[in-house]
Short mmCIF file of C-alpha atoms in Angstrom, two decimals:
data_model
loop_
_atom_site.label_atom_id
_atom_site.label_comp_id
_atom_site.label_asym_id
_atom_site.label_seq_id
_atom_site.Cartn_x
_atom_site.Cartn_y
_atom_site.Cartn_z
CA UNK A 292 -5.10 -1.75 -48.32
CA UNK A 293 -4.95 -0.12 -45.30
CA UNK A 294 -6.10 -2.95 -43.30
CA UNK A 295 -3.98 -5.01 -44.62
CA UNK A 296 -0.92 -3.09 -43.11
CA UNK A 297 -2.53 -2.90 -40.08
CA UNK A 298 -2.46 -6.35 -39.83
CA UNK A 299 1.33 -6.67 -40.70
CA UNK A 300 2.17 -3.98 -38.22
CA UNK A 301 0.02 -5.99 -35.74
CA UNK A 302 1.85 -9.23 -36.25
CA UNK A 303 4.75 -7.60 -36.68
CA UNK A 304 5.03 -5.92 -33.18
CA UNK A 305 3.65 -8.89 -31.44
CA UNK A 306 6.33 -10.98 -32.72
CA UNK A 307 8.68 -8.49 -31.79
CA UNK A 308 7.31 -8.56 -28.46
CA UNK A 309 6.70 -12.30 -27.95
CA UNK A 310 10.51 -12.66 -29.26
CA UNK A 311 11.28 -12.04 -25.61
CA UNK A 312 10.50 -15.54 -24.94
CA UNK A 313 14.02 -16.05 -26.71
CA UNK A 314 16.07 -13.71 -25.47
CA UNK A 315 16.45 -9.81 -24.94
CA UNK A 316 16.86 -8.38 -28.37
CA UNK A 317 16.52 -4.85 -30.53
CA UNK A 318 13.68 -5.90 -31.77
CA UNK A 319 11.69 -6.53 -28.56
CA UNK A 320 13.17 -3.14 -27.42
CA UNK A 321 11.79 -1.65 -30.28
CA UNK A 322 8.17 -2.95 -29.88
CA UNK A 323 8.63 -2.11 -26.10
CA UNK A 324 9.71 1.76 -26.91
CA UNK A 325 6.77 2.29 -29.39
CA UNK A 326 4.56 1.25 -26.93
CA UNK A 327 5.84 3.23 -24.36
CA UNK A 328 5.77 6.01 -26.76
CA UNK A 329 2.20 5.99 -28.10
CA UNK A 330 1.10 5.31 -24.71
CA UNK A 331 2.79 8.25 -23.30
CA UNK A 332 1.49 10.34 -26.15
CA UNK A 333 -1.82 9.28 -25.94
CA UNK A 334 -2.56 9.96 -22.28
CA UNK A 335 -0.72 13.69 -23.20
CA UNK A 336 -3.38 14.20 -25.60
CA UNK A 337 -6.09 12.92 -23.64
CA UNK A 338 -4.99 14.69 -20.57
CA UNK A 339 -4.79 17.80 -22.56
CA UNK A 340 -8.29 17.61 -24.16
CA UNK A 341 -10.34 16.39 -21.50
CA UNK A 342 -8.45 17.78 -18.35
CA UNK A 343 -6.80 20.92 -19.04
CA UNK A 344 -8.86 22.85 -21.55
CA UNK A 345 -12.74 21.96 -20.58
CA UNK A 346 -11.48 21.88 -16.86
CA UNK A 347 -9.09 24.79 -16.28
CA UNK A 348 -8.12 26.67 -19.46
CA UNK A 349 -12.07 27.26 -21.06
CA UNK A 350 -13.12 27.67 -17.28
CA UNK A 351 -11.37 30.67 -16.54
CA UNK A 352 -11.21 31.90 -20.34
CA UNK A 353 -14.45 31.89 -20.96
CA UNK A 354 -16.40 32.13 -17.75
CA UNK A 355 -14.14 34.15 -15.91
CA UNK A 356 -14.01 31.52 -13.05
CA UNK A 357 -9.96 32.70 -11.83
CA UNK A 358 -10.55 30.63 -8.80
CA UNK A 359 -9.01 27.84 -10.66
CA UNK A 360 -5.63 29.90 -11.20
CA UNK A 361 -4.72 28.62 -7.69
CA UNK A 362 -5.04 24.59 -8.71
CA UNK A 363 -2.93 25.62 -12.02
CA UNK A 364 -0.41 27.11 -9.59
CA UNK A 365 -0.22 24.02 -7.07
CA UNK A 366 0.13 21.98 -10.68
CA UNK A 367 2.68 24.14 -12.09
CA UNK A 368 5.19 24.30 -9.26
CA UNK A 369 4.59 20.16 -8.94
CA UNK A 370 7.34 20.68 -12.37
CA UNK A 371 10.27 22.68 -10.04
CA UNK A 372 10.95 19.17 -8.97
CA UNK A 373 12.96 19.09 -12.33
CA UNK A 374 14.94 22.27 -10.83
CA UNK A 375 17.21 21.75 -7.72
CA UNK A 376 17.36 25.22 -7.25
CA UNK A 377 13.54 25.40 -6.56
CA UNK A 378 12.20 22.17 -5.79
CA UNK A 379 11.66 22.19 -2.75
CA UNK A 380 8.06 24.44 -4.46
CA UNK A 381 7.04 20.82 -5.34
CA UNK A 382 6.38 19.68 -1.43
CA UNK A 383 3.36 22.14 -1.59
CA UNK A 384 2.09 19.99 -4.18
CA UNK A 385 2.64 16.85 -3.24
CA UNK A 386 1.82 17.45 0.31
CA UNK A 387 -1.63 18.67 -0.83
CA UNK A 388 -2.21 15.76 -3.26
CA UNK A 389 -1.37 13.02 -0.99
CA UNK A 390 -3.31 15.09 1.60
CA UNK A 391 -6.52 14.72 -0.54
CA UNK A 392 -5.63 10.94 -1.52
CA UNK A 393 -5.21 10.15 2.26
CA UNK A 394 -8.85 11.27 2.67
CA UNK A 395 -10.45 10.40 -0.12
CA UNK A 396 -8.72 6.86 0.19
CA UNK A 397 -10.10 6.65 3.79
CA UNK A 398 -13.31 7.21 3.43
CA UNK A 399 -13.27 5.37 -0.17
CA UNK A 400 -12.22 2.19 1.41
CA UNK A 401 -14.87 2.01 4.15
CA UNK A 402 -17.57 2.62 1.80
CA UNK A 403 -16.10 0.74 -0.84
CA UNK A 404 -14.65 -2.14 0.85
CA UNK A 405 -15.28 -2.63 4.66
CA UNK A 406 -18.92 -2.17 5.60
CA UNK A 407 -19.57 -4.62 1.92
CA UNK A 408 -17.74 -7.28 3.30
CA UNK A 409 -18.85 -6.65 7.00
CA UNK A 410 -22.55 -6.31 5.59
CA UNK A 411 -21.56 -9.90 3.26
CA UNK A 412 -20.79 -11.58 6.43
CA UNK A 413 -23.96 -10.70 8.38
CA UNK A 414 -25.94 -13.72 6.50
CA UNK A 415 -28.82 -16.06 7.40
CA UNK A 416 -27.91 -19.22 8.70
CA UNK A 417 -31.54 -20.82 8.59
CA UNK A 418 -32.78 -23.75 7.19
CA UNK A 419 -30.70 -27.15 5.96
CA UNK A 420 -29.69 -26.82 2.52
CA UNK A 421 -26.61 -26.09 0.79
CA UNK A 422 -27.42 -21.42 1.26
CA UNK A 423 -26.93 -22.28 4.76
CA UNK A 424 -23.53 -24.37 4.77
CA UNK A 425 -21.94 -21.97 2.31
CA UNK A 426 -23.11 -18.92 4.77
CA UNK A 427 -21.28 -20.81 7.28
CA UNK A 428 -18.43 -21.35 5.45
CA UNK A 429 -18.40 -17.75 4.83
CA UNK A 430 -18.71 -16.53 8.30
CA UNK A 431 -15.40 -19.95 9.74
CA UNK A 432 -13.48 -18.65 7.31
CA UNK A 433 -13.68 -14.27 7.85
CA UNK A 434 -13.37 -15.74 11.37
CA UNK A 435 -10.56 -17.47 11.11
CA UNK A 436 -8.93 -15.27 8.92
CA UNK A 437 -9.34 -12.40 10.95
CA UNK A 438 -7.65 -14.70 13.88
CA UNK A 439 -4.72 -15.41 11.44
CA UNK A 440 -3.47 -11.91 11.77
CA UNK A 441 -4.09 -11.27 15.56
CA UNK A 442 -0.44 -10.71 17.25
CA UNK A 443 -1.53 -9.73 20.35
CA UNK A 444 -1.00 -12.96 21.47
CA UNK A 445 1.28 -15.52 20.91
CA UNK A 446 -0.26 -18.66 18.31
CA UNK A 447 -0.42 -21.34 20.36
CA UNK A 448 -3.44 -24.02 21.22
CA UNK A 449 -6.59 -23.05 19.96
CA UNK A 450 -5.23 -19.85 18.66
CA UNK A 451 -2.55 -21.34 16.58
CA UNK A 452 -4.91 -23.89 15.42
CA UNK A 453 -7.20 -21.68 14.43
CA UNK A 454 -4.96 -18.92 13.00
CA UNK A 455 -3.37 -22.46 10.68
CA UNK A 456 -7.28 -22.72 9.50
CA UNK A 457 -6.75 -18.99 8.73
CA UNK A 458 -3.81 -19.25 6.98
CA UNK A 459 -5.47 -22.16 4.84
CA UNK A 460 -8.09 -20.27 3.85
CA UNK A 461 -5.74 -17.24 2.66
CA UNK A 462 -4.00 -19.35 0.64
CA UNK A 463 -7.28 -20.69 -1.06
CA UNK A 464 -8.28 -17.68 -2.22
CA UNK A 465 -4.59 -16.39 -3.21
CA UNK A 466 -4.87 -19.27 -5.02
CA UNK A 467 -7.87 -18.55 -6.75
CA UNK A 468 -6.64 -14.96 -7.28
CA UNK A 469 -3.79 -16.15 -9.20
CA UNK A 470 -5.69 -18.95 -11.02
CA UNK A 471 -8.09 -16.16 -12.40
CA UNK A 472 -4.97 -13.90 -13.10
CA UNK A 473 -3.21 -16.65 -14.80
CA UNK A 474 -6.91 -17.66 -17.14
CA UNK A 475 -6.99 -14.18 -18.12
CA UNK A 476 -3.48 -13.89 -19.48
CA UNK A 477 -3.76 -17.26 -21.62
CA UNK A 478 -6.84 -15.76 -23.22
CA UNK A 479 -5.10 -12.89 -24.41
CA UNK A 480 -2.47 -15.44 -25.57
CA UNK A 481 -4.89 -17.18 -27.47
CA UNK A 482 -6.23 -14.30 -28.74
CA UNK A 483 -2.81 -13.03 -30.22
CA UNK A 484 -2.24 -16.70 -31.68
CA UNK A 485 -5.55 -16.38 -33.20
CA UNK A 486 -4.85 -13.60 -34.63
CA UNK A 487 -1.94 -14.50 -35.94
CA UNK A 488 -3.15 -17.57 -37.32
CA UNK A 489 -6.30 -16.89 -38.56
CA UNK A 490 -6.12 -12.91 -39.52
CA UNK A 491 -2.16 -12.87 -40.56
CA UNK A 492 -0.69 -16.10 -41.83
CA UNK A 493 -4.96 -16.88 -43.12
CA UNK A 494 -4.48 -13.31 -44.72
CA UNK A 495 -1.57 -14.21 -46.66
CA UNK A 496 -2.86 -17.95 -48.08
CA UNK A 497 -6.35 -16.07 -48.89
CA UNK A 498 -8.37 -17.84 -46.25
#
C-alpha cells in the first residue's frame, strides 16, 4: 500500500513539473514549492545533526572545548544581516569566510587543477603510432589555446592564425561539454518516462 502511493505521488509531481512544457501553471508552482521546501528542510536537518551538534554544541558540552564559542559567535552575528540596525556585525563574518575561501580556493586550484593539467601536458612523444599523434594533439591544442587568450599583442599573422586554431579547439571541447551535459539530462528524461510508463501507468493495468 504504501508503495503504491509513493508511486502516485511520484507521477504525480513529475507531471506537475513536466506540465511546464505547456505553460506556467499552479500546479507546476506547486511541485516547484514542495521541492523547494523539503529541500530546504532537509539540508536544516542535516546541517543540524551533522554540523552543529557533533561539531560545536557536544564539543563544548561535553568536552569542555569553549574554544569553539568564538566560531559560534562569527556564525551568529553572520544573522544581524537580517537587522539594519546591526548589520554591519555581519562584515566580520563574511570578511572572514571569504578570507578562508580565497585561500583555500588558491591553493585548491593549483593542486587540484593546474600542476594536473601542466603535469597531463608533459607527455612522450616517441615512437609512430596513434599514443604519439594524440600526445601531439594534446600538447597543438594547450598551445594554441593558451595563445587564444594572449592580449598582449594584437592577433594578427601567425598570432591571429594561431589564436583562430585556439579558438577552434575551445569550441570543440565546449562542444563536447554541452553534448555530455545535454546526454545526461535525456537520461534522466528517459528515466522519468520509464517510470512513468513502466512503474505508474504498468502499475495501474497490473503489468
Amino acid at each position: 500500500m504504501a508503495t503504491t502511493i509513493g508511486i502516485w505521488i511520484a507521477a504525480g509531481l513529475t507531471l506537475f513539473i513536466y506540465s511546464f512544457l505547456y505553460k506556467d501553471n499552479p500546479f507546476y508552482k506547486f511541485a516547484e514549492h514542495l521541492y523547494v521546501g523539503i529541500t530546504a528542510g532537509y539540508w536544516l536537518i542535516y546541517t543540524w545533526a551533522y554540523t552543529i551538534q557533533p561539531m560545536l554544541l557536544d564539543p563544548i558540552i561535553k568536552n569542555k572545548e569553549f574554544i569553539l564559542i568564538i566560531p559560534a559567535f562569527f556564525g551568529v552575528i553572520m544573522l544581524t544581516r537580517w537587522f539594519p540596525s546591526i548589520s554591519w556585525l555581519s562584515r566580520w563574518s563574511i570578511a572572514f569566510t571569504v578570507g578562508i575561501g580565497a585561500g583555500l580556493g588558491v591553493t585548491g586550484s593549483i593542486q587540484g587543477f593546474i600542476l594536473p593539467q601542466l603535469k597531463s601536458t608533459i607527455l612522450p612523444l616517441t615512437g609512430l603510432n596513434f599514443a604519439t599523434f594524440n600526445n601531439l594533439l594534446i600538447i597543438f591544442g594547450v598551445f594554441t589555446t593558451l595563445v587564444y587568450f594572449y592580449f598582449s599583442r594584437e592577433h594578427k599573422g601567425l598570432l591571429g592564425h594561431t589564436a583562430k586554431v585556439g579558438m577552434t579547439f575551445i569550441m570543440i571541447a565546449f562542444g563536447a561539454s554541452f553534448g555530455y551535459t545535454v546526454m545526461a539530462r535525456i537520461s534522466l528524461l528517459i528515466g522519468r518516462i520509464y517510470f512513468l510508463m513502466f512503474d505508474w501507468i504498468g502499475m495501474m493495468f497490473g503489468k
